[in-house]
Short mmCIF file of C-alpha atoms in Angstrom, two decimals:
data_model
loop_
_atom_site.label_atom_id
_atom_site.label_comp_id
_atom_site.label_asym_id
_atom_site.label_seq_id
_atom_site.Cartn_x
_atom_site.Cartn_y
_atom_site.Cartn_z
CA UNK A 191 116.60 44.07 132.99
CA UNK A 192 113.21 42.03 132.55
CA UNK A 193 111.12 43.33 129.63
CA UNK A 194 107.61 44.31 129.94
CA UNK A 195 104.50 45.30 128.48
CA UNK A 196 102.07 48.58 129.39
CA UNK A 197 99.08 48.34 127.21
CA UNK A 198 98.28 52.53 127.61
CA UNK A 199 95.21 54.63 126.83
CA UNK A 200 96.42 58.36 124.95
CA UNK A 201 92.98 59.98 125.34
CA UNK A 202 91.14 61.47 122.74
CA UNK A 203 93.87 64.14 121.36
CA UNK A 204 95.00 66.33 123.59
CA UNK A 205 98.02 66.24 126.05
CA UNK A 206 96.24 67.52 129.08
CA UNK A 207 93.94 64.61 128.76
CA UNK A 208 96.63 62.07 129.08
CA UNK A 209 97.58 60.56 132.34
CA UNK A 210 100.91 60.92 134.42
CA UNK A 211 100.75 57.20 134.80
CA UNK A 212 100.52 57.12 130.87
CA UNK A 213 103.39 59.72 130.81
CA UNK A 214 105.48 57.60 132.80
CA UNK A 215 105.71 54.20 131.09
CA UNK A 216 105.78 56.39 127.66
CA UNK A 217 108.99 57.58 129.40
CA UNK A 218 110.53 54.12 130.35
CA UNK A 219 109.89 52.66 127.11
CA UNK A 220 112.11 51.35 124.50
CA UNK A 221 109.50 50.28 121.98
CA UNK A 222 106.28 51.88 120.90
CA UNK A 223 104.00 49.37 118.76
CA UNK A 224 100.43 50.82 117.29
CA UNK A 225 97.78 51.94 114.70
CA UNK A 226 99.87 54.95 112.74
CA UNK A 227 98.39 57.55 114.14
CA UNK A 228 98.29 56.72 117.57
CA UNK A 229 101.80 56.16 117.53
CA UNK A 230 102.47 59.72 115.44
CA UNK A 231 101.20 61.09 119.06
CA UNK A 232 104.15 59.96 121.14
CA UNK A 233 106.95 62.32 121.21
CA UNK A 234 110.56 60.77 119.76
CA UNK A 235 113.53 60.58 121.35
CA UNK A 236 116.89 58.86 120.94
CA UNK A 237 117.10 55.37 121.82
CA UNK A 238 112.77 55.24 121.44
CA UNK A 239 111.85 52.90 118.43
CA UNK A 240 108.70 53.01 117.06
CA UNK A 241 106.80 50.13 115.37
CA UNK A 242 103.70 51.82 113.30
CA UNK A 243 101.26 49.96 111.59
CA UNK A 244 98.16 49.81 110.01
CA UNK A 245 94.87 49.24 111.27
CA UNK A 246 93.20 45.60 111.42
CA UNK A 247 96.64 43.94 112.38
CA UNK A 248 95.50 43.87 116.14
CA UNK A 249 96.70 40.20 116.52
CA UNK A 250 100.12 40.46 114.86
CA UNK A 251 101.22 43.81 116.80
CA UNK A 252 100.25 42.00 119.83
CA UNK A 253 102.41 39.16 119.05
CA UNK A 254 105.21 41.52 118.21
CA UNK A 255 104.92 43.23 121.76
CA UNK A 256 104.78 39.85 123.13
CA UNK A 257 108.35 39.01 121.08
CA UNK A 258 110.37 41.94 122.13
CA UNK A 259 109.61 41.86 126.01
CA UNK A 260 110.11 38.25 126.07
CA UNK A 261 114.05 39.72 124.46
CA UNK A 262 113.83 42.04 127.45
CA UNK A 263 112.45 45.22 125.72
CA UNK A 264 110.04 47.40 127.41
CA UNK A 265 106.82 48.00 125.34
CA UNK A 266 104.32 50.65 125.46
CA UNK A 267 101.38 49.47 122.84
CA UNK A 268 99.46 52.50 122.22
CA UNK A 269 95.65 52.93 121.67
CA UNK A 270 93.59 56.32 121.74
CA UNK A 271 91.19 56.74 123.77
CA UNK A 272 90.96 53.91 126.74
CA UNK A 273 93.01 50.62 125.95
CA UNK A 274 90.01 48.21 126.68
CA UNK A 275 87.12 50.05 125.38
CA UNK A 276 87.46 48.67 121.56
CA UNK A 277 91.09 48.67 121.49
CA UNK A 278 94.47 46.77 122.13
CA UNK A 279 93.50 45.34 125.48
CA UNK A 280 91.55 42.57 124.32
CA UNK A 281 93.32 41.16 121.18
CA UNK A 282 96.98 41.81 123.75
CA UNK A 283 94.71 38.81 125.61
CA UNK A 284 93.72 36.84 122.66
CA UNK A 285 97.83 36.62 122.03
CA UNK A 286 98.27 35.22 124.89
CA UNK A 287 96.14 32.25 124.71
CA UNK A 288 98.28 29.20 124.47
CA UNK A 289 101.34 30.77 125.47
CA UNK A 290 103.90 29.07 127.99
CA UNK A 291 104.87 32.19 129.52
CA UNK A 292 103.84 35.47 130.09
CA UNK A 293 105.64 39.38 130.27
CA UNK A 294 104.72 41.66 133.23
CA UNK A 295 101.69 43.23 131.77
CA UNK A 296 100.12 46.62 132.57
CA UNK A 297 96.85 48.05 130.93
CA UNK A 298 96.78 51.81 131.42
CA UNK A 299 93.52 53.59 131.07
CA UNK A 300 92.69 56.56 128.99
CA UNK A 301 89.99 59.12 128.74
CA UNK A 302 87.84 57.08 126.12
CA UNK A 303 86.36 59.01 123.27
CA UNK A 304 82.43 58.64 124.47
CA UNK A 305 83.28 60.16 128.11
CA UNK A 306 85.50 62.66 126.53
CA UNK A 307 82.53 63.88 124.37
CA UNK A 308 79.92 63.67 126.69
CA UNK A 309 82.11 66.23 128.60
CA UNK A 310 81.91 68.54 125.73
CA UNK A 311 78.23 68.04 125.44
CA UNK A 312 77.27 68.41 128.52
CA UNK A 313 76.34 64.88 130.48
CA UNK A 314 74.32 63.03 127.95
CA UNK A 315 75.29 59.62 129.98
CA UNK A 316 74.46 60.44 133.14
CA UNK A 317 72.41 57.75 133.09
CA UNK A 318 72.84 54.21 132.85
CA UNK A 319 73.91 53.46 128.93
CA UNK A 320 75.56 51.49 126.92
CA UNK A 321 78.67 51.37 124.36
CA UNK A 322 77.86 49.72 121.21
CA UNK A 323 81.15 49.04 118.36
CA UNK A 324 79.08 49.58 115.32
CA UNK A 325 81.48 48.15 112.61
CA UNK A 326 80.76 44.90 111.56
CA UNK A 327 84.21 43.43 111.03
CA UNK A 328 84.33 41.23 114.24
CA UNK A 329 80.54 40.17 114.80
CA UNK A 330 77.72 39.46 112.70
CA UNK A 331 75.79 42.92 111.42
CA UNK A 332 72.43 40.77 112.68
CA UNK A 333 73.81 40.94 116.56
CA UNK A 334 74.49 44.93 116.39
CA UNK A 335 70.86 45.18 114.77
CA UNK A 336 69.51 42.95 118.22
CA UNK A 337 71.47 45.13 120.65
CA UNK A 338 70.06 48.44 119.43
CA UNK A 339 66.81 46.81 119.37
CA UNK A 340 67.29 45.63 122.89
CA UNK A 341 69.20 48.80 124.45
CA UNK A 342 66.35 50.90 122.88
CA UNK A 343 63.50 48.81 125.00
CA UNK A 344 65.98 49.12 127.94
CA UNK A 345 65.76 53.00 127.41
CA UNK A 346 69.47 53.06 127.73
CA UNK A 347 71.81 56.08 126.23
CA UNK A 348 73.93 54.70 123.59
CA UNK A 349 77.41 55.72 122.52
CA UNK A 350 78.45 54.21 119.52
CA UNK A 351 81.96 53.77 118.59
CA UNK A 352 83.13 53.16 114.72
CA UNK A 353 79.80 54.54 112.91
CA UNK A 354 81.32 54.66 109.56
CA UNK A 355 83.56 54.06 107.66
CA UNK A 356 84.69 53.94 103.70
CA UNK A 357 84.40 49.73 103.80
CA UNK A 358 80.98 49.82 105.31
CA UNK A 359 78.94 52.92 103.81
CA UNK A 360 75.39 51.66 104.56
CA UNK A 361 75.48 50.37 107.88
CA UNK A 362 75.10 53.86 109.55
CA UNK A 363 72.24 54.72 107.46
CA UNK A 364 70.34 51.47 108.52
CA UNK A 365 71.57 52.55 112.26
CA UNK A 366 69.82 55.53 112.18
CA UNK A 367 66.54 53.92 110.60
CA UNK A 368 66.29 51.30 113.65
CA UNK A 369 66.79 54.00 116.10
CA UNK A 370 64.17 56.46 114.57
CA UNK A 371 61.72 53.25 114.41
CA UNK A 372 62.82 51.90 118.12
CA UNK A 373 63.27 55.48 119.72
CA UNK A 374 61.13 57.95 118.05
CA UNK A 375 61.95 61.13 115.88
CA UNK A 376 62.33 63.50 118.74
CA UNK A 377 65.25 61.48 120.57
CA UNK A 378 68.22 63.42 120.87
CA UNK A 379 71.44 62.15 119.08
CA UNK A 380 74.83 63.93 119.22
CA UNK A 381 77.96 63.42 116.90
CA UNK A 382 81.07 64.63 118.36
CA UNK A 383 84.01 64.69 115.99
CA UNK A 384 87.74 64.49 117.16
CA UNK A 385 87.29 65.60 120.42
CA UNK A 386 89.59 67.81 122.37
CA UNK A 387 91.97 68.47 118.97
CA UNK A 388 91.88 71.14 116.76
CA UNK A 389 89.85 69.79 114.31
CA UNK A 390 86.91 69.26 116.77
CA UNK A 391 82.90 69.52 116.08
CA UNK A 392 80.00 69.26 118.11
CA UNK A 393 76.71 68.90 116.73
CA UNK A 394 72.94 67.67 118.36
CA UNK A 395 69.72 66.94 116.36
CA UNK A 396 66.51 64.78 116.90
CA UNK A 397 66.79 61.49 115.28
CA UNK A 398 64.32 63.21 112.30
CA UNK A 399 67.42 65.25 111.25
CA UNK A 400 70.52 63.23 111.81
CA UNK A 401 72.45 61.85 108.04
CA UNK A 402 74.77 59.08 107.77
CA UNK A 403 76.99 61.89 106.42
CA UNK A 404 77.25 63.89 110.27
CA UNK A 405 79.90 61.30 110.80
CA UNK A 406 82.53 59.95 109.72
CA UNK A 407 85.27 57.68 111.45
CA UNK A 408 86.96 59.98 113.94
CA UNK A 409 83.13 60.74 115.10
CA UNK A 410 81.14 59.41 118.67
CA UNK A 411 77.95 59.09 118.58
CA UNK A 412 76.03 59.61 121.59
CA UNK A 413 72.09 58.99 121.35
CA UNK A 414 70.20 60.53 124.40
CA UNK A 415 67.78 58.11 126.61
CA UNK A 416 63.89 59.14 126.47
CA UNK A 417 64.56 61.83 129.27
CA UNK A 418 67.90 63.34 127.82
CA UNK A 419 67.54 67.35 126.99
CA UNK A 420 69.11 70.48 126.16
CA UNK A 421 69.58 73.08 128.78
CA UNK A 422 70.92 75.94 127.54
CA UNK A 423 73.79 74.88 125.19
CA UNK A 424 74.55 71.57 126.96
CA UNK A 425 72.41 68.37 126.36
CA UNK A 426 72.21 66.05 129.31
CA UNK A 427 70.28 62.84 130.70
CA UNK A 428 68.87 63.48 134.21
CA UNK A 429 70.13 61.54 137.05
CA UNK A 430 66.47 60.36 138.09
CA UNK A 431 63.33 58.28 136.57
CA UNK A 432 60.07 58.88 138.16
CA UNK B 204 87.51 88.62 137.11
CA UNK B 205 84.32 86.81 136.05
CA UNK B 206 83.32 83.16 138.07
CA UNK B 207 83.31 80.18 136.53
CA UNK B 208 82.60 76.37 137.12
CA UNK B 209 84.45 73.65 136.26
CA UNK B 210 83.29 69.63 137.50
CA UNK B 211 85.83 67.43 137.17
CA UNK B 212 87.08 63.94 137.61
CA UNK B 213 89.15 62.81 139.75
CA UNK B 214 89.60 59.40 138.26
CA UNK B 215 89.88 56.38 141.08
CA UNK B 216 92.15 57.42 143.92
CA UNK B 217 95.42 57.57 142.39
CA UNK B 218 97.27 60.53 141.80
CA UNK B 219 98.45 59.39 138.87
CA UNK B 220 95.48 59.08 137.14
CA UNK B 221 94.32 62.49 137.56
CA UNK B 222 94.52 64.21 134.24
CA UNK B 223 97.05 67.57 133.68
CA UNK B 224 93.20 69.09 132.71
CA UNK B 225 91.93 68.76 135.87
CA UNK B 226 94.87 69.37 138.23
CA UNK B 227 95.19 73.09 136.30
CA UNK B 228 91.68 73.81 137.10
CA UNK B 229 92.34 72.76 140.91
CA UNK B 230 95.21 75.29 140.58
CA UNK B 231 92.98 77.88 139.30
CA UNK B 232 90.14 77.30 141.63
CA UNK B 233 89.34 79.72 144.37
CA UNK B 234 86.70 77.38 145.50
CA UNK B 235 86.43 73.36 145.36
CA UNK B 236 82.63 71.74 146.24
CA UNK B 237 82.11 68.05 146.55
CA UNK B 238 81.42 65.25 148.28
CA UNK B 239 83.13 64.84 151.88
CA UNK B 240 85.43 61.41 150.92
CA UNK B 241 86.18 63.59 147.24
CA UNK B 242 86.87 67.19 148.78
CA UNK B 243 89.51 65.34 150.62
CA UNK B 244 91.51 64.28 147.85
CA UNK B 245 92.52 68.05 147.13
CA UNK B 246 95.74 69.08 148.38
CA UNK B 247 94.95 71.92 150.43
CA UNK B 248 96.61 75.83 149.81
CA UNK B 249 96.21 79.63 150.86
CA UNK B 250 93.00 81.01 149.32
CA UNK B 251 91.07 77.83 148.46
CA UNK B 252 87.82 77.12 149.92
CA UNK B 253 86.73 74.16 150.71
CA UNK B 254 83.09 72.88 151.03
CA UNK B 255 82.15 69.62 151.40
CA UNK B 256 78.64 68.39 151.96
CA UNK B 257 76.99 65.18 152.39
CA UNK B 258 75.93 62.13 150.15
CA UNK B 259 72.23 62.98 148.36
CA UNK B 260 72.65 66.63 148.40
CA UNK B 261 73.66 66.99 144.83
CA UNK B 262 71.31 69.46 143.56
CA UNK B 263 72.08 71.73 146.56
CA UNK B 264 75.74 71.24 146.32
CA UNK B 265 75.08 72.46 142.42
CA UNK B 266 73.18 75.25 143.00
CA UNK B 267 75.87 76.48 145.56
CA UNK B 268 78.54 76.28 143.04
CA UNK B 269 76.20 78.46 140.50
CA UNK B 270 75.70 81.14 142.93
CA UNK B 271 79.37 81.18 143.60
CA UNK B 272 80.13 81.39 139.86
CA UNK B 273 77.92 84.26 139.90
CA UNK B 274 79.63 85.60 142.61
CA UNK B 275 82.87 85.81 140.51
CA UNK B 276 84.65 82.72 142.12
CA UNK B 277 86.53 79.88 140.27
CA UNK B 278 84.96 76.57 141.73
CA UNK B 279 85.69 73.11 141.34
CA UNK B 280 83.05 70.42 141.14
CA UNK B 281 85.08 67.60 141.93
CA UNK B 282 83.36 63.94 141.38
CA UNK B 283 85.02 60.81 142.02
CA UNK B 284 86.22 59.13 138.55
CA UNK B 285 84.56 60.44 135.70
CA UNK B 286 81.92 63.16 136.23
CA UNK B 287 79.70 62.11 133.44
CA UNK B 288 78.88 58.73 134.82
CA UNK B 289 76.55 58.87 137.26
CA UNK B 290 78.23 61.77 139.16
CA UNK B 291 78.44 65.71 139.56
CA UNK B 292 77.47 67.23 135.63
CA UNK B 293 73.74 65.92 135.02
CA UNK B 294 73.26 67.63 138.90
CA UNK B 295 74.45 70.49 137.34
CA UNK B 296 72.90 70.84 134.41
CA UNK B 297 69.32 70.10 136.70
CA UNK B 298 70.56 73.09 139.13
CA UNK B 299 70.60 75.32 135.48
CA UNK B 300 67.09 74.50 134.71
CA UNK B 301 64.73 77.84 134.97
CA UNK B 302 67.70 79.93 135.31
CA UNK B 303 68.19 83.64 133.43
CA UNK B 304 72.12 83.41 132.78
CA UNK B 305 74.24 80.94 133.49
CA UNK B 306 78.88 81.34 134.33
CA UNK B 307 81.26 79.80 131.96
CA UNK B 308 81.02 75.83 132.71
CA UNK B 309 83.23 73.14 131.69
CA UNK B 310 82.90 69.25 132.30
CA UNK B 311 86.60 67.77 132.88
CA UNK B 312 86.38 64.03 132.09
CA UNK B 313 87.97 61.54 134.55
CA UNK B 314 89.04 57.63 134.32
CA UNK B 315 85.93 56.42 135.87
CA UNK B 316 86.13 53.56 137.85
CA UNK B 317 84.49 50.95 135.29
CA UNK B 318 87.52 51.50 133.17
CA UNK B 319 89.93 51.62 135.86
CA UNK B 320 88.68 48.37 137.12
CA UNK B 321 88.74 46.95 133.76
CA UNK B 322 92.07 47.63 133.48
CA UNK B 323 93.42 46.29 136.70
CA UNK B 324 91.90 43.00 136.11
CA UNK B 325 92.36 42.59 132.03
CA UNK B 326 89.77 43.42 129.31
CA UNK B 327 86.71 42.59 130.58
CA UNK B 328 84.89 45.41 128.65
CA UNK B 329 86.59 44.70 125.55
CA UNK B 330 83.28 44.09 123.81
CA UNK B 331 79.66 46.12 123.65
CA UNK B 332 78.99 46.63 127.09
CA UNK B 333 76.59 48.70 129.31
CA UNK B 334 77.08 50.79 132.46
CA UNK B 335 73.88 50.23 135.14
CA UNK B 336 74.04 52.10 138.49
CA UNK B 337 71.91 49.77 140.88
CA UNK B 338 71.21 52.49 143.19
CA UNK B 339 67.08 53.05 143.32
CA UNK B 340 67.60 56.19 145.45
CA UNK B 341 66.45 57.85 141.78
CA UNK B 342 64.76 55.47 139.74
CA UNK B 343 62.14 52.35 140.36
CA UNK B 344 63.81 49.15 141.47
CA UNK B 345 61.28 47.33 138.40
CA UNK B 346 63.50 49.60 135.66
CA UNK B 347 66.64 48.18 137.18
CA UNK B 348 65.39 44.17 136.91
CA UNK B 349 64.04 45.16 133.14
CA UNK B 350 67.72 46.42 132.28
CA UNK B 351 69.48 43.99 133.69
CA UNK B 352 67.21 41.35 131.91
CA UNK B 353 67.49 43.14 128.41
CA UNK B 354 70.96 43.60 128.81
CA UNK B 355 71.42 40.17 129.10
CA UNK B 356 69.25 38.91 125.97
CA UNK B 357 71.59 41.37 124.36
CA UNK B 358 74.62 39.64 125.60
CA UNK B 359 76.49 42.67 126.69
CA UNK B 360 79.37 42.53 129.49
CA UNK B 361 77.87 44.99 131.98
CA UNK B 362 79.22 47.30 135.02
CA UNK B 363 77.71 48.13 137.95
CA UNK B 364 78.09 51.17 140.00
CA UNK B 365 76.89 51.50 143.25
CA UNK B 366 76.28 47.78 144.03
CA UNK B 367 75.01 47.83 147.38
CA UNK B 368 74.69 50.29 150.58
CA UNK B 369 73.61 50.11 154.22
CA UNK B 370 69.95 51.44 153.10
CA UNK B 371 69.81 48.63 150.33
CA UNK B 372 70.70 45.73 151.64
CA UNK B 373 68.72 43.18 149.65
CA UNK B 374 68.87 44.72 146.32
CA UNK B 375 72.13 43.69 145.50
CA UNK B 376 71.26 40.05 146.55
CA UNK B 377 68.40 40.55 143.99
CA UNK B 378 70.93 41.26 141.31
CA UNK B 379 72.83 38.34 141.93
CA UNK B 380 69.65 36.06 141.64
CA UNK B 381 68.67 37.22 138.35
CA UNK B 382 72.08 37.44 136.80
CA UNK B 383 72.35 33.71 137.63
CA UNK B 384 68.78 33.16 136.38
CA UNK B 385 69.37 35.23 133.05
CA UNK B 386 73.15 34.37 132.21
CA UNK B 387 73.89 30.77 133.74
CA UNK B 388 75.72 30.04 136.86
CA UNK B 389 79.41 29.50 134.95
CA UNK B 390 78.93 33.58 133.69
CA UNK B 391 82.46 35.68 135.48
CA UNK B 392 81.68 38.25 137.72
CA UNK B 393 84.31 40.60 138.85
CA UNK B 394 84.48 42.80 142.22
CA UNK B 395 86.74 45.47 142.06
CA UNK B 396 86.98 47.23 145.17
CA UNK B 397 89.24 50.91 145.79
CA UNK B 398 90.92 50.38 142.52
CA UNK B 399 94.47 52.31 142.20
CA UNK B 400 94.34 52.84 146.33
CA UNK B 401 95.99 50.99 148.53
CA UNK B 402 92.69 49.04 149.56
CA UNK B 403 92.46 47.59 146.38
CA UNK B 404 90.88 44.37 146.04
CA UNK B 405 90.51 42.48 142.53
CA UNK B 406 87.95 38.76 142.80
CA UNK B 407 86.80 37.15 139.71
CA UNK B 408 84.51 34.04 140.69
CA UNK B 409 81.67 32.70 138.53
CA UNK B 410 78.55 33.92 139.28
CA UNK B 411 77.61 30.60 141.24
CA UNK B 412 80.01 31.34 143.47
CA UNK B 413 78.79 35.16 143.73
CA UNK B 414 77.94 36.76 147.26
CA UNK B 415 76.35 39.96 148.26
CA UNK B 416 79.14 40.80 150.79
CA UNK B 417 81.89 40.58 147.97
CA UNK B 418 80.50 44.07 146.97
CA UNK B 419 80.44 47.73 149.48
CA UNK B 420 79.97 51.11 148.62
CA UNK B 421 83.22 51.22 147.27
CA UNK B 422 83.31 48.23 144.61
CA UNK B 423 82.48 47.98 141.45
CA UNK B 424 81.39 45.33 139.44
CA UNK B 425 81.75 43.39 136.16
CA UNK B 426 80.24 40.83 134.85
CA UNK B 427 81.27 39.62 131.37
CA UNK B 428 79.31 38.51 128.31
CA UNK B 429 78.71 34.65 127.22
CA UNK B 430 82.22 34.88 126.03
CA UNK B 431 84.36 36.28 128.83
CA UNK B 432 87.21 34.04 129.71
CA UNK B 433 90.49 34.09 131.97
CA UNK B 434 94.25 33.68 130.42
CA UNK B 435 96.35 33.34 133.35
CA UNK B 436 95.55 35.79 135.93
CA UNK B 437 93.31 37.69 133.86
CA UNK B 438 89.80 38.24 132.68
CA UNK B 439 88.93 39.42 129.09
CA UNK B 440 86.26 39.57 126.63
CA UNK B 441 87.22 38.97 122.94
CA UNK B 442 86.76 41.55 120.50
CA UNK B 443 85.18 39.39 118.30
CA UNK B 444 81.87 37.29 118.21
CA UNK B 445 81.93 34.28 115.57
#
């Protein structure tokens, strides 16, 4: 039997949220290769091996999943959320490069963490937005700076993905300082921790109020265009510009 | 038995990729409201409604579903893909404006059909991207030419929803024009058409080679930042930027 490779989304937490399709190559698998915690989500059972590891070794678990399906094993690599929003998808590619040959290869998409919390605040992008990574480990800090800049004349919603974290404690903080300057006090900005688990929190302020401390790194970030408001208990961007 | 509302994704077309989530609210639903082409993706049963109504008539088609609610019924929203993205929930949430009381509502997120595509072709939103619906049925065709322009200076890889329809026939061939103009005629472009049905129809070309008929109602379309790039029969974007 030929070995493959399913590159598959989990969602943001909770089993309803993930896929059949997902289901299904989690239950033809002999190999499960991830971040720790994504991994921690699939159920065991005898014959599945698991391959945990920790975060920023994106390259060498691709290369790994690219080893044991060339051997004929059949690989789900896990991410959370959707596999090609800032996830395995990409650096699965980046293996690839220079490669004689190639496993059958399946990406598998998930519920991604912005769309998941925008359905739990109501429809903040219901618009047209954008999805900004915010950590600085694989681009220059100066580029994310020019986007927001950018995205904020465009009048865009923003979700922003990775806002914190221990190895980068100010860049957050300077986030939030462009976006008051480029968007105003008043804007609308939600964070939206852990979504669909039981450790989930939702919480909207104007851009005057919002901390570097309202999130952390299992938080979304979703900042409202000029139009977005609160109806009731739900914030969301209207479909239509005059 | 009080009413209640729930609008929910249907992801792309396949069954598959309808989430547990939603197909127990279909279950529960005494009532399912929608789109004609989206109604018809729900299995039929003893004791569900069905009402489908025409493109454009959003608001109404919300404001029917709220007086059901208040009627005591269960109803279904259902949206194509996600319902967040430029679908069924900010209609809803318009529909609640002015109103005394509102029924229990819930948004059930979908895999919408950016990420599906994404998927089915590689990782071509494996970096910041934006999501621009090029429809100017509710906005000013000068907002769409400004975003597209800004999103280019910021370099993001960018989807497009809602490409091109009978009533706008040039406006896509607009698009295409400034794309080239803004990003350079070697810049990927992808049209993916019906994803996860079995119309699908995957075509990466560079954007020099880019025609309005590659895109219908039912494509969507991604084009990839300055560093998209094929490996073997698919398209990424790396995760990182030098």
């Amino acid at each position: 039997m030929s070995g493959w490779i399913a590159v598959a989304g989990l969602g943001p937490g909770a089993d309803d949220l993930v896929t059949p399709e997902v289901r299904a190559a989690l239950a033809a698998a002999t190999d499960i290769v991830g971040y720790i915690p994504y991994v921690a989500r699939v159920a065991t059972r005898p014959g599945l091996v698991l391959h945990p590891s920790d975060n920023r070794v994106e390259l060498d678990r691709a290369r790994h999943a690219l080893e044991m399906a060339a051997a004929g094993r059949r690989v789900v690599v896990v991410s959370s959320g959707d596999p090609g929003v800032f996830a395995m998808a990409s650096a699965l590619f980046e293996a690839l490069e220079g490669r004689e040959d190639a496993p059958e290869i399946r990406i598998l998409p998930g519920i991604t963490a912005m769309l998941a919390a925008a359905a739990r605040l109501g429809a903040p992008l219901g618009h047209d937005f954008c999805a900004i990574n915010l950590s600085d480990n694989l681009k220059p800090w100066a580029l994310i700076e020019k986007r927001l800049r950018l995205a904020a004349e465009a009048d865009f919603a923003m979700a922003f993905y990775n806002p914190r974290s221990k190895s980068r404690p100010e860049g957050f903080s300077r986030v939030l300082e462009i976006l008051r300057e480029a968007c105003g006090p008043d804007r609308l900005i939600s964070f939206a921790r852990a979504v669909s688990t039981p450790d989930e929190d939702l919480r909207t302020v104007a851009l005057r109020a919002a901390t570097p401390e309202m999130a952390d790194m299992r938080t979304v970030v979703i900042l409202g265009n000029s139009a977005t408001r609160r109806v009731g208990p739900w914030v969301y961007t209207p479909r239509s510009v005059p």
